[in-house]
Amino acid sequence: MMNTKTRWTEYIVPGIIISAVLVFLAFFLVLPLAVIFAEAFSFNAWLEGESTLAEGWHAYWESFDDKYALPAIKLTLIAAAIAVPANAVFGIAAAWCIAKFNFWGKNVLITLIDLPLAISPVIAGLIFVLAFGQRSALGGWLIDHNIKIIFAVPGIVLATIFVTFPFVARELIPLMQEQGTLEEEAAVSLGASGWQTFWRITLPNIKWGLLYGLILCNARAMGEFGAVSVVSGHIRGETNTLPLYIETLYASYATVQSFTMATLLAMLGIITLIAKAAVEWKVKRERMK
Amino acid sequence: MSIEIKNITKRFGNFTALNNVNLKVNDGELIALLGPSGSGKTTLLRIIAGLEDFEPRDGTDILFKGKSVVGDPIGKRRIGFVFQHYALFRHQTVFENIAFGLRVRRGNERLSRTAIKKRVLELIHLIQLDTLENRYPDQLSGGQRQRVALARALAIEPKFLLLDEPFGALDARVRQNLRRWLRKLHDEIKLTSIFVTHDQEEALELADRIVVMNEGRIEQEGMPSEVFHKPKNEFVMDFLGNVNLFHEREDGSSVLGSENTSDLLKKYFVRPHEIDLVPPDNGGRGLPAVVKRVQLAGSLAKMELVDADGREIYVEFSHEKYNVYQFQVGNSVLAVPRKTVVFDDYAI
């Protein structure tokens, strides 16, 4: 009797739960990821004997040989290269003043930082179209001065910054609050200026949290679809980012090409996960020390 | 260098942390700010350092060597501040922590690398942490961290040293040692110093002068022996060590601790070492009580008594004196106050 009970709680129940999780993971994460690569390398055609592996491999690389592919990759990289540093600066500044100072409207600021997480990316895109588009007062002024924001690169960068807004700040606020201001006070009492205190004390103390936030921010910046889709205008070779280009290809039945591009984003995701795990491991080890 | 504080008031919302405080610290003195938590002692220390502002009013001022420093940035005041929980830079080694104040110097105050190294190693030697210079703060014990914090503050050649509960987070033994070490260090370098503590023993042992604070005011200041033996009021008497409270009745009998009787005349405060105990058959005036606990370990014999109403009396004897009667638990005794303190401001 006793024996049955132990076996039940020790092996069977955990076994069922773990199997359920594994099946779930396989269906919703591993399988889709595998499909991306399978489609990109034309595995299906090979399995059905319609083509060879070498042909699939060849088709994969040929997909890059498209005059719109490289500009899309480039634009995605540009948007991320601007959005990530911008968010780093903003995130540190916001976390700094929220965590280390008390001021009127602090809670409003914290809520505003969360706004991009709360609203749909499509709405975020629309906000920019309404603000900078032809019909707005600002948009009219911009057209008069020949500055293009909507359906151009600046709009894509703005939308990307908007949706990735919370990542760094959200990561740093609790960290900085936990660390308090004592070390900064000590630094100032020893004669350090504000800048010196920031570079020598505050920044080193938050570096891992910052890196973690930047990794997540970067992944989102490169993968963003909704908001960018609204402001981009889908001009091939000009305002198509990688995710938008994948969608365009897929919609025009260029399956192999579309999945080939998708492997890039999938790889980015995998690299992000590895980097994130590495940072977490490093932080854990530093805590243990 | 002397410090003078004039009419400082500080409020946090509705709470008055400091109420018109005046204080003068002489050159080379070691002063203790003693008081319970919430008495404003740490706030006063932080205001002197410039880490906290105060209410600007007429006649309000902080003077270092006769010169006002109000409005001077913290860094310019050149104060060595030792924080309660040390506030060491966690990602820097012992060496880097101590060197910090020298490395951030700008302009013609900058020191060469070798000069910084020399000075830091001297300080590491002073705090007896040679060979530990490459450790990180979380690899040090509490006492070692405290000494690093002190060396870091001393590195900038401060005009004063301000210490916020310097031994608060340490265990009793380390605290004792570090206390003596700090006193010795002060005697050697003669740096004007103020430390904050809630531990009366620490204040009595370490300080040249004690400033007793309560509810944002200074209750009394003076030499340790002065505040201990001549407390100005009930608060100081009570805060500086154990105390027994007696009431005298109109009929002349002494009653311990009871406050709700209408025929009370006076309130007496008696220190545990200022009570004599005699066997009840000796006659004479005194309060009948029964010995409840005897504690003979340590330099003094300590006894707890209970009177007829169940109130406790604390008594301390030297061992020689204890040996005269050798009272045991359960013995009946008469407690006779030898020296009592009555405060004028006490009114029924």
Tab-separated table of N, CA, C and O in Angstrom, chain B residues 39-142:
chain	number	residue	atom	x	y	z
B	39	SER	N	15.709	59.704	16.917
B	39	SER	CA	16.008	60.892	17.716
B	39	SER	C	16.654	61.982	16.871
B	39	SER	O	16.867	63.088	17.334
B	40	GLY	N	17.002	61.672	15.633
B	40	GLY	CA	17.547	62.693	14.734
B	40	GLY	C	19.057	62.690	14.635
B	40	GLY	O	19.643	63.529	13.958
B	41	LYS	N	19.710	61.730	15.284
B	41	LYS	CA	21.173	61.760	15.309
B	41	LYS	C	21.794	61.519	13.936
B	41	LYS	O	22.709	62.228	13.538
B	42	THR	N	21.248	60.542	13.207
B	42	THR	CA	21.787	60.284	11.870
B	42	THR	C	21.486	61.449	10.926
B	42	THR	O	22.329	61.828	10.112
B	43	THR	N	20.296	62.012	11.062
B	43	THR	CA	19.942	63.159	10.223
B	43	THR	C	20.927	64.307	10.453
B	43	THR	O	21.377	64.946	9.502
B	44	LEU	N	21.267	64.538	11.701
B	44	LEU	CA	22.211	65.615	12.014
B	44	LEU	C	23.568	65.335	11.358
B	44	LEU	O	24.183	66.220	10.754
B	45	LEU	N	24.005	64.093	11.440
B	45	LEU	CA	25.288	63.717	10.849
B	45	LEU	C	25.267	63.932	9.330
B	45	LEU	O	26.212	64.456	8.745
B	46	ARG	N	24.160	63.529	8.713
B	46	ARG	CA	24.047	63.675	7.258
B	46	ARG	C	23.958	65.130	6.836
B	46	ARG	O	24.428	65.506	5.762
B	47	ILE	N	23.364	65.956	7.690
B	47	ILE	CA	23.296	67.383	7.379
B	47	ILE	C	24.689	68.001	7.447
B	47	ILE	O	25.079	68.802	6.595
B	48	ILE	N	25.465	67.591	8.430
B	48	ILE	CA	26.834	68.111	8.536
B	48	ILE	C	27.633	67.724	7.283
B	48	ILE	O	28.383	68.510	6.736
B	49	ALA	N	27.404	66.485	6.817
B	49	ALA	CA	28.133	66.009	5.639
B	49	ALA	C	27.650	66.680	4.356
B	49	ALA	O	28.361	66.689	3.358
B	50	GLY	N	26.422	67.211	4.397
B	50	GLY	CA	25.863	67.802	3.180
B	50	GLY	C	25.043	66.802	2.386
B	50	GLY	O	24.644	67.065	1.262
B	51	LEU	N	24.785	65.639	2.954
B	51	LEU	CA	23.989	64.621	2.257
B	51	LEU	C	22.495	64.909	2.397
B	51	LEU	O	21.679	64.291	1.735
B	52	GLU	N	22.158	65.829	3.278
B	52	GLU	CA	20.755	66.133	3.537
B	52	GLU	C	20.668	67.657	3.659
B	52	GLU	O	21.586	68.280	4.164
B	53	ASP	N	19.550	68.232	3.181
B	53	ASP	CA	19.424	69.675	3.369
B	53	ASP	C	18.573	69.941	4.610
B	53	ASP	O	18.108	69.032	5.272
B	54	PHE	N	18.406	71.219	4.944
B	54	PHE	CA	17.648	71.557	6.145
B	54	PHE	C	16.843	72.808	5.849
B	54	PHE	O	16.976	73.402	4.779
B	55	GLU	N	15.994	73.191	6.807
B	55	GLU	CA	15.137	74.355	6.576
B	55	GLU	C	15.946	75.638	6.664
B	55	GLU	O	16.551	75.917	7.689
B	56	PRO	N	15.965	76.403	5.582
B	56	PRO	CA	16.705	77.652	5.647
B	56	PRO	C	15.931	78.682	6.461
B	56	PRO	O	14.765	78.945	6.189
B	57	ARG	N	16.549	79.196	7.471
B	57	ARG	CA	15.918	80.199	8.329
B	57	ARG	C	16.969	81.222	8.720
B	57	ARG	O	18.150	81.013	8.490
B	58	ASP	N	16.522	82.275	9.379
B	58	ASP	CA	17.479	83.264	9.882
B	58	ASP	C	18.331	82.627	10.970
B	58	ASP	O	17.814	81.915	11.827
B	59	GLY	N	19.617	82.901	10.911
B	59	GLY	CA	20.499	82.429	11.980
B	59	GLY	C	20.892	80.970	11.861
B	59	GLY	O	21.597	80.445	12.695
B	60	THR	N	20.403	80.308	10.799
B	60	THR	CA	20.766	78.918	10.581
B	60	THR	C	22.102	78.857	9.843
B	60	THR	O	22.292	79.558	8.865
B	61	ASP	N	23.003	78.039	10.341
B	61	ASP	CA	24.303	77.992	9.674
B	61	ASP	C	25.078	76.736	10.076
B	61	ASP	O	24.818	76.145	11.116
B	62	ILE	N	25.986	76.337	9.207
B	62	ILE	CA	26.953	75.289	9.557
B	62	ILE	C	28.330	75.862	9.268
B	62	ILE	O	28.597	76.313	8.156
B	63	LEU	N	29.176	75.897	10.287
B	63	LEU	CA	30.497	76.497	10.120
B	63	LEU	C	31.578	75.441	10.314
B	63	LEU	O	31.530	74.665	11.269
B	64	PHE	N	32.524	75.408	9.378
B	64	PHE	CA	33.720	74.592	9.572
B	64	PHE	C	34.851	75.575	9.846
B	64	PHE	O	35.155	76.412	9.014
B	65	LYS	N	35.451	75.491	10.974
B	65	LYS	CA	36.541	76.381	11.372
B	65	LYS	C	36.095	77.845	11.220
B	65	LYS	O	36.824	78.677	10.668
B	66	GLY	N	34.873	78.132	11.631
B	66	GLY	CA	34.368	79.496	11.594
B	66	GLY	C	33.867	79.960	10.242
B	66	GLY	O	33.403	81.091	10.107
B	67	LYS	N	33.967	79.108	9.232
B	67	LYS	CA	33.549	79.508	7.889
B	67	LYS	C	32.311	78.726	7.450
B	67	LYS	O	32.288	77.508	7.551
B	68	SER	N	31.315	79.462	6.956
B	68	SER	CA	30.072	78.791	6.580
B	68	SER	C	30.288	77.876	5.376
B	68	SER	O	30.940	78.236	4.409
B	69	VAL	N	29.716	76.689	5.445
B	69	VAL	CA	29.824	75.755	4.316
B	69	VAL	C	28.462	75.480	3.698
B	69	VAL	O	28.328	74.618	2.827
B	70	VAL	N	27.439	76.238	4.147
B	70	VAL	CA	26.101	76.020	3.596
B	70	VAL	C	26.140	76.307	2.096
B	70	VAL	O	26.651	77.342	1.668
B	71	GLY	N	25.631	75.400	1.316
B	71	GLY	CA	25.651	75.566	-0.135
B	71	GLY	C	26.873	74.964	-0.796
B	71	GLY	O	26.892	74.797	-2.007
B	72	ASP	N	27.874	74.620	-0.028
B	72	ASP	CA	29.038	73.938	-0.610
B	72	ASP	C	28.645	72.526	-1.016
B	72	ASP	O	27.940	71.847	-0.281
B	73	PRO	N	29.090	72.075	-2.191
B	73	PRO	CA	28.790	70.681	-2.552
B	73	PRO	C	29.506	69.709	-1.603
B	73	PRO	O	30.516	70.070	-0.990
B	74	ILE	N	28.948	68.506	-1.536
B	74	ILE	CA	29.470	67.510	-0.593
B	74	ILE	C	30.955	67.260	-0.813
B	74	ILE	O	31.733	67.236	0.129
B	75	GLY	N	31.327	67.073	-2.068
B	75	GLY	CA	32.707	66.737	-2.378
B	75	GLY	C	33.687	67.792	-1.885
B	75	GLY	O	34.794	67.488	-1.473
B	76	LYS	N	33.235	69.048	-1.921
B	76	LYS	CA	34.124	70.141	-1.540
B	76	LYS	C	34.317	70.229	-0.026
B	76	LYS	O	35.264	70.839	0.453
B	77	ARG	N	33.399	69.640	0.725
B	77	ARG	CA	33.493	69.753	2.181
B	77	ARG	C	34.619	68.898	2.740
B	77	ARG	O	35.019	69.038	3.881
B	78	ARG	N	35.049	67.941	1.955
B	78	ARG	CA	36.156	67.059	2.365
B	78	ARG	C	35.901	66.401	3.701
B	78	ARG	O	36.605	66.604	4.683
B	79	ILE	N	34.857	65.598	3.696
B	79	ILE	CA	34.491	64.899	4.907
B	79	ILE	C	34.646	63.411	4.690
B	79	ILE	O	34.293	62.885	3.643
B	80	GLY	N	35.210	62.761	5.676
B	80	GLY	CA	35.269	61.302	5.601
B	80	GLY	C	34.009	60.756	6.229
B	80	GLY	O	33.802	60.902	7.423
B	81	PHE	N	33.152	60.159	5.407
B	81	PHE	CA	31.884	59.657	5.924
B	81	PHE	C	31.899	58.136	5.900
B	81	PHE	O	32.142	57.532	4.866
B	82	VAL	N	31.670	57.539	7.056
B	82	VAL	CA	31.603	56.081	7.114
B	82	VAL	C	30.142	55.694	7.304
B	82	VAL	O	29.527	56.054	8.298
B	83	PHE	N	29.601	54.993	6.302
B	83	PHE	CA	28.171	54.694	6.315
B	83	PHE	C	27.853	53.504	7.206
B	83	PHE	O	28.697	52.652	7.447
B	84	GLN	N	26.598	53.473	7.632
B	84	GLN	CA	26.173	52.451	8.586
B	84	GLN	C	26.435	51.035	8.087
B	84	GLN	O	26.967	50.215	8.797
B	85	HIS	N	26.038	50.780	6.837
B	85	HIS	CA	26.304	49.442	6.314
B	85	HIS	C	27.479	49.487	5.343
B	85	HIS	O	27.493	48.801	4.332
B	86	TYR	N	28.399	50.364	5.643
B	86	TYR	CA	29.685	50.511	4.937
B	86	TYR	C	29.583	51.091	3.543
B	86	TYR	O	30.425	51.879	3.165
B	87	ALA	N	28.555	50.676	2.761
B	87	ALA	CA	28.403	51.172	1.397
B	87	ALA	C	29.688	51.048	0.597
B	87	ALA	O	30.064	51.933	-0.153
B	88	LEU	N	30.360	49.923	0.752
B	88	LEU	CA	31.553	49.691	-0.078
B	88	LEU	C	31.113	49.473	-1.517
B	88	LEU	O	30.002	49.010	-1.765
B	89	PHE	N	31.992	49.811	-2.463
B	89	PHE	CA	31.666	49.596	-3.876
B	89	PHE	C	31.828	48.112	-4.166
B	89	PHE	O	32.934	47.584	-4.156
B	90	ARG	N	30.717	47.436	-4.435
B	90	ARG	CA	30.726	45.978	-4.442
B	90	ARG	C	31.523	45.386	-5.598
B	90	ARG	O	31.982	44.266	-5.507
B	91	HIS	N	31.669	46.151	-6.687
B	91	HIS	CA	32.392	45.572	-7.824
B	91	HIS	C	33.857	45.992	-7.833
B	91	HIS	O	34.549	45.806	-8.810
B	92	GLN	N	34.295	46.600	-6.736
B	92	GLN	CA	35.693	47.022	-6.674
B	92	GLN	C	36.411	46.294	-5.533
B	92	GLN	O	35.807	45.985	-4.506
B	93	THR	N	37.724	46.075	-5.739
B	93	THR	CA	38.505	45.398	-4.713
B	93	THR	C	38.757	46.354	-3.547
B	93	THR	O	38.456	47.544	-3.625
B	94	VAL	N	39.332	45.816	-2.493
B	94	VAL	CA	39.693	46.626	-1.333
B	94	VAL	C	40.570	47.795	-1.782
B	94	VAL	O	40.329	48.952	-1.434
B	95	PHE	N	41.566	47.467	-2.608
B	95	PHE	CA	42.479	48.498	-3.084
B	95	PHE	C	41.722	49.586	-3.854
B	95	PHE	O	41.868	50.774	-3.584
B	96	GLU	N	40.874	49.156	-4.777
B	96	GLU	CA	40.143	50.127	-5.604
B	96	GLU	C	39.174	50.968	-4.774
B	96	GLU	O	38.999	52.160	-5.026
B	97	ASN	N	38.538	50.331	-3.794
B	97	ASN	CA	37.649	51.071	-2.911
B	97	ASN	C	38.388	52.210	-2.219
B	97	ASN	O	37.927	53.343	-2.198
B	98	ILE	N	39.537	51.873	-1.651
B	98	ILE	CA	40.280	52.884	-0.893
B	98	ILE	C	40.849	53.947	-1.834
B	98	ILE	O	40.904	55.129	-1.497
B	99	ALA	N	41.225	53.525	-3.046
B	99	ALA	CA	41.833	54.466	-3.993
B	99	ALA	C	40.796	55.392	-4.634
B	99	ALA	O	41.157	56.421	-5.210
B	100	PHE	N	39.518	55.039	-4.513
B	100	PHE	CA	38.478	55.756	-5.256
B	100	PHE	C	38.558	57.274	-5.100
B	100	PHE	O	38.589	58.017	-6.080
B	101	GLY	N	38.604	57.722	-3.849
B	101	GLY	CA	38.605	59.165	-3.576
B	101	GLY	C	39.807	59.877	-4.174
B	101	GLY	O	39.741	61.067	-4.486
B	102	LEU	N	40.904	59.144	-4.326
B	102	LEU	CA	42.104	59.760	-4.905
B	102	LEU	C	42.029	59.749	-6.434
B	102	LEU	O	42.483	60.675	-7.094
B	103	ARG	N	41.422	58.697	-6.979
B	103	ARG	CA	41.361	58.570	-8.437
B	103	ARG	C	40.384	59.543	-9.070
B	103	ARG	O	40.517	59.877	-10.245
B	104	VAL	N	39.359	59.967	-8.321
B	104	VAL	CA	38.381	60.867	-8.935
B	104	VAL	C	38.783	62.336	-8.806
B	104	VAL	O	38.058	63.211	-9.244
B	105	ARG	N	39.927	62.594	-8.221
B	105	ARG	CA	40.365	63.990	-8.107
B	105	ARG	C	40.646	64.578	-9.479
B	105	ARG	O	41.137	63.892	-10.368
B	106	ARG	N	40.340	65.861	-9.595
B	106	ARG	CA	40.518	66.512	-10.889
B	106	ARG	C	41.510	67.669	-10.781
B	106	ARG	O	41.838	68.112	-9.679
B	107	GLY	N	41.963	68.136	-11.944
B	107	GLY	CA	42.813	69.317	-12.008
B	107	GLY	C	44.149	69.101	-11.326
B	107	GLY	O	44.709	68.013	-11.375
B	108	ASN	N	44.648	70.132	-10.667
B	108	ASN	CA	45.995	70.032	-10.108
B	108	ASN	C	46.044	69.252	-8.794
B	108	ASN	O	47.086	69.101	-8.190
B	109	GLU	N	44.860	68.759	-8.365
B	109	GLU	CA	44.851	67.937	-7.152
B	109	GLU	C	45.200	66.481	-7.443
B	109	GLU	O	45.396	65.695	-6.533
B	110	ARG	N	45.241	66.156	-8.745
B	110	ARG	CA	45.462	64.756	-9.135
B	110	ARG	C	46.796	64.243	-8.617
B	110	ARG	O	47.791	64.949	-8.602
B	111	LEU	N	46.777	62.980	-8.228
B	111	LEU	CA	48.011	62.342	-7.796
B	111	LEU	C	48.469	61.363	-8.871
B	111	LEU	O	47.661	60.863	-9.642
B	112	SER	N	49.763	61.100	-8.887
B	112	SER	CA	50.279	60.114	-9.840
B	112	SER	C	49.873	58.719	-9.375
B	112	SER	O	49.515	58.515	-8.212
B	113	ARG	N	49.946	57.763	-10.314
B	113	ARG	CA	49.586	56.381	-9.981
B	113	ARG	C	50.395	55.855	-8.806
B	113	ARG	O	49.855	55.215	-7.909
B	114	THR	N	51.694	56.151	-8.862
B	114	THR	CA	52.554	55.607	-7.802
B	114	THR	C	52.221	56.234	-6.448
B	114	THR	O	52.229	55.558	-5.433
B	115	ALA	N	51.907	57.539	-6.471
B	115	ALA	CA	51.556	58.207	-5.213
B	115	ALA	C	50.275	57.615	-4.635
B	115	ALA	O	50.160	57.396	-3.418
B	116	ILE	N	49.299	57.336	-5.535
B	116	ILE	CA	48.041	56.747	-5.074
B	116	ILE	C	48.306	55.374	-4.469
B	116	ILE	O	47.842	55.046	-3.389
B	117	LYS	N	49.123	54.591	-5.193
B	117	LYS	CA	49.399	53.238	-4.728
B	117	LYS	C	50.059	53.263	-3.345
B	117	LYS	O	49.682	52.498	-2.455
B	118	LYS	N	50.999	54.185	-3.201
B	118	LYS	CA	51.738	54.271	-1.948
B	118	LYS	C	50.780	54.591	-0.806
B	118	LYS	O	50.766	53.926	0.237
B	119	ARG	N	49.930	55.589	-1.053
B	119	ARG	CA	49.008	56.020	-0.009
B	119	ARG	C	48.000	54.909	0.349
B	119	ARG	O	47.725	54.667	1.525
B	120	VAL	N	47.493	54.244	-0.664
B	120	VAL	CA	46.502	53.192	-0.410
B	120	VAL	C	47.130	52.042	0.382
B	120	VAL	O	46.533	51.539	1.332
B	121	LEU	N	48.361	51.668	-0.003
B	121	LEU	CA	49.002	50.563	0.716
B	121	LEU	C	49.286	50.951	2.167
B	121	LEU	O	49.174	50.118	3.070
B	122	GLU	N	49.634	52.227	2.377
B	122	GLU	CA	49.822	52.702	3.758
B	122	GLU	C	48.542	52.516	4.570
B	122	GLU	O	48.559	52.035	5.704
B	123	LEU	N	47.424	52.917	3.949
B	123	LEU	CA	46.142	52.811	4.646
B	123	LEU	C	45.760	51.356	4.899
B	123	LEU	O	45.242	51.015	5.961
B	124	ILE	N	46.039	50.499	3.908
B	124	ILE	CA	45.728	49.074	4.091
B	124	ILE	C	46.539	48.523	5.254
B	124	ILE	O	46.052	47.717	6.051
B	125	HIS	N	47.755	49.009	5.369
B	125	HIS	CA	48.582	48.582	6.488
B	125	HIS	C	47.998	49.099	7.808
B	125	HIS	O	47.933	48.386	8.805
B	126	LEU	N	47.545	50.351	7.771
B	126	LEU	CA	46.975	50.972	8.970
B	126	LEU	C	45.764	50.184	9.483
B	126	LEU	O	45.575	50.014	10.683
B	127	ILE	N	44.927	49.713	8.547
B	127	ILE	CA	43.739	48.969	8.969
B	127	ILE	C	44.025	47.476	9.102
B	127	ILE	O	43.115	46.673	9.266
B	128	GLN	N	45.278	47.111	9.021
B	128	GLN	CA	45.732	45.736	9.246
B	128	GLN	C	45.079	44.742	8.293
B	128	GLN	O	44.651	43.675	8.696
B	129	LEU	N	44.996	45.130	7.020
B	129	LEU	CA	44.424	44.207	6.044
B	129	LEU	C	45.442	43.891	4.944
B	129	LEU	O	45.071	43.579	3.822
B	130	ASP	N	46.734	43.984	5.269
B	130	ASP	CA	47.761	43.668	4.281
B	130	ASP	C	47.455	42.283	3.705
B	130	ASP	O	46.941	41.426	4.408
B	131	THR	N	47.762	42.101	2.460
B	131	THR	CA	47.536	40.857	1.693
B	131	THR	C	46.081	40.652	1.278
B	131	THR	O	45.778	39.756	0.517
B	132	LEU	N	45.164	41.478	1.777
B	132	LEU	CA	43.768	41.301	1.368
B	132	LEU	C	43.341	42.352	0.347
B	132	LEU	O	42.161	42.504	0.074
B	133	GLU	N	44.315	43.091	-0.213
B	133	GLU	CA	43.945	44.240	-1.036
B	133	GLU	C	43.196	43.873	-2.314
B	133	GLU	O	42.516	44.699	-2.888
B	134	ASN	N	43.321	42.606	-2.765
B	134	ASN	CA	42.624	42.232	-3.999
B	134	ASN	C	41.297	41.528	-3.765
B	134	ASN	O	40.664	41.061	-4.694
B	135	ARG	N	40.878	41.477	-2.513
B	135	ARG	CA	39.587	40.859	-2.221
B	135	ARG	C	38.451	41.826	-2.587
B	135	ARG	O	38.629	43.034	-2.590
B	136	TYR	N	37.290	41.222	-2.828
B	136	TYR	CA	36.083	42.032	-3.027
B	136	TYR	C	35.331	42.134	-1.703
B	136	TYR	O	35.485	41.268	-0.837
B	137	PRO	N	34.514	43.180	-1.556
B	137	PRO	CA	33.843	43.377	-0.265
B	137	PRO	C	33.114	42.141	0.249
B	137	PRO	O	33.157	41.855	1.437
B	138	ASP	N	32.445	41.381	-0.667
B	138	ASP	CA	31.691	40.247	-0.136
B	138	ASP	C	32.572	39.056	0.220
B	138	ASP	O	32.081	38.017	0.628
B	139	GLN	N	33.895	39.238	0.077
B	139	GLN	CA	34.807	38.186	0.538
B	139	GLN	C	35.426	38.551	1.879
B	139	GLN	O	36.340	37.894	2.349
B	140	LEU	N	34.923	39.646	2.476
B	140	LEU	CA	35.477	40.111	3.750
B	140	LEU	C	34.469	39.899	4.872
B	140	LEU	O	33.268	39.830	4.643
B	141	SER	N	34.976	39.834	6.103
B	141	SER	CA	34.080	39.753	7.258
B	141	SER	C	33.560	41.161	7.565
B	141	SER	O	34.061	42.146	7.046
B	142	GLY	N	32.559	41.231	8.425
B	142	GLY	CA	31.963	42.520	8.783
B	142	GLY	C	32.983	43.512	9.328
B	142	GLY	O	33.023	44.671	8.931
